[in-house]
Coordinates of C-alpha atoms and ligand atoms in Angstrom, one line a residue:
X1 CA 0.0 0.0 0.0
X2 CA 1.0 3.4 -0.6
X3 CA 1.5 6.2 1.9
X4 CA -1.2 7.8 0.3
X5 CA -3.9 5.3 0.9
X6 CA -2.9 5.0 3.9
X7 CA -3.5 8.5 5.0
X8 CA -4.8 11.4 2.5
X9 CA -6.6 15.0 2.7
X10 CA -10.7 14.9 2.5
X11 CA -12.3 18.1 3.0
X12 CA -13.2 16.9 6.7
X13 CA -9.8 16.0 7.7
X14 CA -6.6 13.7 7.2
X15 CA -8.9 10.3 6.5
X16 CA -7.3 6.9 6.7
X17 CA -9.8 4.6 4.2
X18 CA -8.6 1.1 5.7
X19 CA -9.4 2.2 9.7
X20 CA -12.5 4.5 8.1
X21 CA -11.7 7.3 10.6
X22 CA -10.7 10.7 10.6
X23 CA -7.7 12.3 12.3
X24 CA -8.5 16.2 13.9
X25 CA -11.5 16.2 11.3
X26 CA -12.5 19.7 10.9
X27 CA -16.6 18.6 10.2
X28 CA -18.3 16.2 12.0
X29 CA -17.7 12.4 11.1
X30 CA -18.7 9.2 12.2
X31 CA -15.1 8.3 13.6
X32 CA -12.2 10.8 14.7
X33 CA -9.5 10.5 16.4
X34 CA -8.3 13.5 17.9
X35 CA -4.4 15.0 18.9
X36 CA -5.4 17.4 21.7
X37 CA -7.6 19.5 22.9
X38 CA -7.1 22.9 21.1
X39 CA -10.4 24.2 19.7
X40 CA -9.1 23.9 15.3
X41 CA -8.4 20.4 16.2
X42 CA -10.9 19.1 18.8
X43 CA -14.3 19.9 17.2
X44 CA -17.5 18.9 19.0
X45 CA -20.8 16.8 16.5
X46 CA -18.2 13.7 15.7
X47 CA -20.1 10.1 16.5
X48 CA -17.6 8.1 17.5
X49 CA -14.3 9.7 19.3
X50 CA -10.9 8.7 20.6
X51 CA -8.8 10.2 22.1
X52 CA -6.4 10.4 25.6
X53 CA -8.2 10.5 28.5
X54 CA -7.2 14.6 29.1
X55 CA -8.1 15.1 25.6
X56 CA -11.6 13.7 26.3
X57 CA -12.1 15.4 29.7
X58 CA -11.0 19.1 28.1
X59 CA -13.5 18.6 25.1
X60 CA -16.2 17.9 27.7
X61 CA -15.2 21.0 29.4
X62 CA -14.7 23.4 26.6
X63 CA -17.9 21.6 24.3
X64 CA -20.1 20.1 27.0
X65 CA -20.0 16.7 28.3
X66 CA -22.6 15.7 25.1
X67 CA -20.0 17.0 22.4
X68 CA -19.7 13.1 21.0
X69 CA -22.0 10.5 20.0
X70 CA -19.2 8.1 22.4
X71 CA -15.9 8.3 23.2
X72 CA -12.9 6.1 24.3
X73 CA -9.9 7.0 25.9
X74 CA -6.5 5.4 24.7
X75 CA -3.4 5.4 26.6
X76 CA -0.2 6.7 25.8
X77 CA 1.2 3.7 23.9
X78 CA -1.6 1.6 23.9
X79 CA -2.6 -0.3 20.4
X80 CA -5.4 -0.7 18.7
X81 CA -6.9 -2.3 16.0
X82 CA -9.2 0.1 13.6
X83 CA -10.2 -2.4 10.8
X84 CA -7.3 -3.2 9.1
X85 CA -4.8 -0.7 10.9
X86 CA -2.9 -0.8 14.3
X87 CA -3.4 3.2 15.6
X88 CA -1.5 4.3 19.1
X89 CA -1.0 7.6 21.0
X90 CA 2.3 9.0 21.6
X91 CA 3.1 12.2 24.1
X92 CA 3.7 15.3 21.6
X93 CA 4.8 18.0 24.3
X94 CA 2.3 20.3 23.1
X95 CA -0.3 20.6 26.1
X96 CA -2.0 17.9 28.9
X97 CA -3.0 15.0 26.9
X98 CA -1.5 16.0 23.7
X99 CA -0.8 13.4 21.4
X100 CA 0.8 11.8 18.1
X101 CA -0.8 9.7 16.0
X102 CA 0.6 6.4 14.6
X103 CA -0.7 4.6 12.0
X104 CA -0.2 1.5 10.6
X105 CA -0.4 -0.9 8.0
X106 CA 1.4 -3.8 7.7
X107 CA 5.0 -2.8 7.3
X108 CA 4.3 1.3 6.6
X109 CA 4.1 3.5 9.8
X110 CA 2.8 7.4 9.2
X111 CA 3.3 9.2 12.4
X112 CA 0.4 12.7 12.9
X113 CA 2.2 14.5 15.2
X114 CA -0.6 17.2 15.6
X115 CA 0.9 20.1 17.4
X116 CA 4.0 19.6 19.1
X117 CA 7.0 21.2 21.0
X118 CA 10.1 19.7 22.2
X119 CA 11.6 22.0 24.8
X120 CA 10.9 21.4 28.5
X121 CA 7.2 22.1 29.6
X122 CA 6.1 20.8 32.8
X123 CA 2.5 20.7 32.5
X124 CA 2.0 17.8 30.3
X125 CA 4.6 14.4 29.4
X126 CA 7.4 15.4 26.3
X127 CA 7.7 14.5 23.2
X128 CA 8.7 10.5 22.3
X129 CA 10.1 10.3 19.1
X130 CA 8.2 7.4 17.2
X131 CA 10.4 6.2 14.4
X132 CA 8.5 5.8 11.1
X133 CA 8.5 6.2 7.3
X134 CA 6.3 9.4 7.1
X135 CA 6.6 12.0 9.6
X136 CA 3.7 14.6 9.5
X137 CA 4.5 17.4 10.9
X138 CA 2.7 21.2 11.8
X139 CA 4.7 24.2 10.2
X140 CA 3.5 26.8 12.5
X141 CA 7.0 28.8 13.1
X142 CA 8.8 26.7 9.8
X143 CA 10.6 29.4 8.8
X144 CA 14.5 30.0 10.4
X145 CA 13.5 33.6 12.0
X146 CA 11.7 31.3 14.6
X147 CA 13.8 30.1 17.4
X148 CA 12.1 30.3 21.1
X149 CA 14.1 31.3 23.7
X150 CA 14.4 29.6 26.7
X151 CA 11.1 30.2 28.4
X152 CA 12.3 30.7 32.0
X153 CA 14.1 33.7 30.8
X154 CA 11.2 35.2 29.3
X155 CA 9.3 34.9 32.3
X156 CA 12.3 36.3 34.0
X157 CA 11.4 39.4 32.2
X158 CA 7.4 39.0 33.6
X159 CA 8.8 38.8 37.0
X160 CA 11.5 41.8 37.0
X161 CA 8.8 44.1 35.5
X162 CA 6.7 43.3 38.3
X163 CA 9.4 44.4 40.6
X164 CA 10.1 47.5 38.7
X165 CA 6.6 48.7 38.4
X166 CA 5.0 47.5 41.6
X167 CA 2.0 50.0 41.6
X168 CA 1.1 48.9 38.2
X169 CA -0.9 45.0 37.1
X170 CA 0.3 42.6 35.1
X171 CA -1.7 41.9 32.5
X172 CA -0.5 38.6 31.0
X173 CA -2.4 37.3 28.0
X174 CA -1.9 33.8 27.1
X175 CA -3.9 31.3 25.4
X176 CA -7.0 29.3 27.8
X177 CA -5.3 25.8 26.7
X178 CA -2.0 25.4 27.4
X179 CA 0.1 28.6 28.0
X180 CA -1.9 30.3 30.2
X181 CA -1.6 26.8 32.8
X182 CA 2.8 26.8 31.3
X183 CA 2.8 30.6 32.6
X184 CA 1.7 29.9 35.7
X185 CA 4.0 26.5 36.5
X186 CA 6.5 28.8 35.3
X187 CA 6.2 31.3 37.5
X188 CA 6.1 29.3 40.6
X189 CA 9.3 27.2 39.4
X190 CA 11.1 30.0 40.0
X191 CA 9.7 30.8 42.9
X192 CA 6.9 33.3 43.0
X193 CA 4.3 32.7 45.7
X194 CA 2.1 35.6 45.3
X195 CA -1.5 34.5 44.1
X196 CA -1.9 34.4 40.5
X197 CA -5.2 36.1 39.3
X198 CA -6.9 34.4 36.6
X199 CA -9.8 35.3 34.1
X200 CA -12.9 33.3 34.2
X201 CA -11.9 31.9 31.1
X202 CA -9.0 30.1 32.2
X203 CA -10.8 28.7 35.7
X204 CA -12.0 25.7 34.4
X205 CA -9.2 24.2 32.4
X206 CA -6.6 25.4 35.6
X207 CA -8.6 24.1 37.9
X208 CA -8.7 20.5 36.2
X209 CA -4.9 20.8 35.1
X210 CA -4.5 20.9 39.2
X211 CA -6.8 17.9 39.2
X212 CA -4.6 15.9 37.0
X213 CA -1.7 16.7 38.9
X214 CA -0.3 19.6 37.5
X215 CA 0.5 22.3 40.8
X216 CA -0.1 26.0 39.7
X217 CA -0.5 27.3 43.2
X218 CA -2.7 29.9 44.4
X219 CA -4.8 31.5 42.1
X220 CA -7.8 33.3 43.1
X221 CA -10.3 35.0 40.3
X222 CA -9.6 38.5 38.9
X223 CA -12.7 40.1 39.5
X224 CA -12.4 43.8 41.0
X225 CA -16.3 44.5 41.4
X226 CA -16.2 43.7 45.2
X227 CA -12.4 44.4 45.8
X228 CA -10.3 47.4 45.5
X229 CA -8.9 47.9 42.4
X230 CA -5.1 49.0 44.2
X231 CA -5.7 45.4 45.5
X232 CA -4.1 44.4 41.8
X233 CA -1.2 46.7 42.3
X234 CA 1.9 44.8 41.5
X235 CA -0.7 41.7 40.7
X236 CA 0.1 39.1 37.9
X237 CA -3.7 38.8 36.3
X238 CA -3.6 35.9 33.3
X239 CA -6.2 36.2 30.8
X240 CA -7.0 35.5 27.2
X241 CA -5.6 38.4 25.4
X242 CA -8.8 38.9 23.6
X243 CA -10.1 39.9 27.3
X244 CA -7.4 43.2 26.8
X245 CA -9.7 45.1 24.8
X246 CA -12.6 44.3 27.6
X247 CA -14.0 47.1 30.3
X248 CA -12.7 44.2 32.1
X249 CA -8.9 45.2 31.4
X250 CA -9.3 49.0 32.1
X251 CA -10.3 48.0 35.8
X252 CA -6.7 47.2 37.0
X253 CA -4.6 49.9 38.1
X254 CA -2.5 51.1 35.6
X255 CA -2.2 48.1 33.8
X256 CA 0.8 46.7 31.7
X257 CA -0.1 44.4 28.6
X258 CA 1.9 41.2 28.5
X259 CA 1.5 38.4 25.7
X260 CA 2.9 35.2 25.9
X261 CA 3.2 33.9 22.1
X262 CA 5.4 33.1 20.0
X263 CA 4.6 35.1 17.7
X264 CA 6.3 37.8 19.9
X265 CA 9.2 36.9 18.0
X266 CA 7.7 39.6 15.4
X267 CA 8.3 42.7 16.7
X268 CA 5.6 44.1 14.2
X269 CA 3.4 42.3 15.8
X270 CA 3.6 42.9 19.5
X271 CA 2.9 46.4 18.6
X272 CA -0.2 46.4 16.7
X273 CA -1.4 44.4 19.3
X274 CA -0.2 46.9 21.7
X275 CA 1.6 44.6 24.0
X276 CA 4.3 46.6 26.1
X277 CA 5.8 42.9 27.2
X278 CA 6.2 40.6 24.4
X279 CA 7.2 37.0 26.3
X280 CA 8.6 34.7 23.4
X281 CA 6.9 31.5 25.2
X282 CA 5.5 29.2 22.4
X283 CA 3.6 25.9 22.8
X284 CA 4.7 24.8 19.0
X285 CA 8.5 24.1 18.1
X286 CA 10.9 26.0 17.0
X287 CA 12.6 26.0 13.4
X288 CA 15.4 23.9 15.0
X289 CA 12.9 21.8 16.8
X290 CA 11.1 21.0 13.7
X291 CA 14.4 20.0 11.4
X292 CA 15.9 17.6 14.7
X293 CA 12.6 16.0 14.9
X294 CA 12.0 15.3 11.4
X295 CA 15.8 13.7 11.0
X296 CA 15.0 11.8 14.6
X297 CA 12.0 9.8 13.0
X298 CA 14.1 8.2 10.4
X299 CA 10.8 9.0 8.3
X300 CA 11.8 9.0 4.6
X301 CA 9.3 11.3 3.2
X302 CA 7.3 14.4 5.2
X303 CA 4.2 15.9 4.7
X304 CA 3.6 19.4 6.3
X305 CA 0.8 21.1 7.5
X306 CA -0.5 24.1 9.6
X307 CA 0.9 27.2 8.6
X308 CA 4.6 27.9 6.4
X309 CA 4.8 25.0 5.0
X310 CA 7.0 25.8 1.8
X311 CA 10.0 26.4 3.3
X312 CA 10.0 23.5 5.6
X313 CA 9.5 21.3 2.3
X314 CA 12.5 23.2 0.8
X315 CA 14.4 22.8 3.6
X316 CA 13.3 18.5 3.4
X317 CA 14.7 18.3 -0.2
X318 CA 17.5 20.2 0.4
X319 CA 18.4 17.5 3.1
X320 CA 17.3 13.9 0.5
X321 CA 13.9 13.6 1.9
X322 CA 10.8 13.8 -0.1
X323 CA 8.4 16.4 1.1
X324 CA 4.8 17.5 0.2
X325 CA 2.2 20.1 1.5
X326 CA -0.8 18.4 2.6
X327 CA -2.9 22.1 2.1
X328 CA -5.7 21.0 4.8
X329 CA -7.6 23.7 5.4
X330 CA -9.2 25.0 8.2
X331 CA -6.9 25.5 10.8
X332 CA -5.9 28.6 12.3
X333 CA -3.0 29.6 13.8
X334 CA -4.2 29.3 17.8
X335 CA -2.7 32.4 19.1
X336 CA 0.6 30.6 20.8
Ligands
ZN1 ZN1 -2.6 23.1 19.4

């Protein structure tokens, strides 16, 4: 069998016709089987859905607990048997519960890696490389501009502004999923103690990262109605950044714009989104993070996905491995 009936593009999603199921299917279908929780690739209306057990639980709480016909949860290695394919779930470093997807079919192995980062993240088990013949891999931050710093260094930055500027809050937008729970962890690892003040938009998933293990501290809810607003002076608040253009936001003394992205890389864009502290903390690897993992699989041919995928396929030819856009559509880049 070739790669390519193995796996292929269908306007709902990456479809495998030997297993009849979908993988991150972007319309509802009568069998997915989903890489995490983020909202492009974890859509609610799907029949039949599998996925880790995180994965499932954040679907029910960002969907509703209805938002599948019926699930099952798959462990982290675990096999199974789709009709004539062997599928199993591999850590991808990307958020809780984030997973790769193997498939395969007699002697051919195609790896979905979904989102994925390789650089230290606490909050959720890192990336296994899961040798294979074709390695499909996101292109979010695929072009060589993109290399993430070292994350505790950018929230070095968070922390010494909040020392400098003690009257003012701390207005740190980050992403519900993921980030926002990173930022937090990240914070306390080196060693801040203070309550962290959260959005209502980010209670539920923190609360059940804590749940699963995952300690973030004290964080209390960032709501000023009954307090005093110089209560927040010197405060670290965490919210999605599409809160900042809220009444919400204006109610913190003085407040300083943070965004943890990275996207922050572009200086460009930190500006017209009127962010005074661009944090360079990203959830999705790096351009050296992409070209290591792609050699580490072995995988003979790539197909890319999810954002600049051109010049990672240039970069797979200029290094003897065949390469290929896959050109699914409707995905967006998530904000990280
Ligand atoms: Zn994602």
């Amino acid at each position: 069998m070739r790669a390519r009936d193995l796996l292929h593009p269908r306007p709902e999603g990456l479809y495998c016709p030997p297993g009849d199921f979908y993988i991150d299917p972007v319309r509802a279908v009568e069998r997915a089987l989903i890489t995490h929780g983020h909202s492009d690739h974890a859509r609610p209306g799907h029949a039949r859905v599998l996925a880790t057990r995180e994965t499932l639980d954040i679907m029910a709480i960002r969907c509703g607990a209805d938002f599948a016909g019926s699930t099952q949860a798959v462990a982290m290695g675990e096999k199974i048997r789709l009709g004539d394919v062997t599928v199993g779930f591999h850590p991808a470093g990307h958020v809780l519960g984030s997973a790769q997807i193997s498939v395969q079919h007699n002697g051919l192995r195609i790896v979905a890696s979904g989102d994925y980062k390789r650089a230290s993240d606490p909050t959720c088990a890192g990336f296994e490389v899961v040798p294979c013949d074709v390695f499909i891999t996101e292109a979010t931050f695929a072009l060589p501009v993109f290399r993430h710093p070292d994350a505790s260094q950018e929230i070095g930055k968070l922390l010494k502004s909040a020392q400098q500027f003690p009257e003012r809050a701390h207005l740190v937008g980050a992403y519900a999923l993921g980030k926002a729970q990173r930022v937090m962890r990240l914070l306390r690892d080196q060693g801040y103690d203070k309550p962290i003040y959260i959005h209502g938009a980010i209670a539920r998933l923190s609360e059940y990262y804590q749940s699963q293990g995952v300690d973030l501290g004290n964080l209390q809810p960032a709501t000023v109605e009954d307090g005093d607003r110089s209560d927040f002076a010197g405060a670290i608040v965490i919210a999605p950044s599409s809160a900042f253009a809220d009444r919400w936001a204006r109610r913190f003394p003085d407040p300083l714009a943070a965004f943890a992205s990275g996207w922050m890389r572009i200086r460009q864009r930190a500006k017209q989104g009127g962010v005074e502290l661009p944090l360079i903390i990203s959830d999705h690897s790096d351009w050296d993070e992409l070209t290591a993992t792609i050699g580490e699989t072995g995988a003979g041919e790539v197909w890319v996905t999810h954002g600049r995928e051109e010049a990672l396929v240039r970069w797979c030819e200029l290094n003897g491995i065949a390469a290929r856009p896959l050109h699914l559509v409707g995905y967006e880049d998530e904000g990280d």
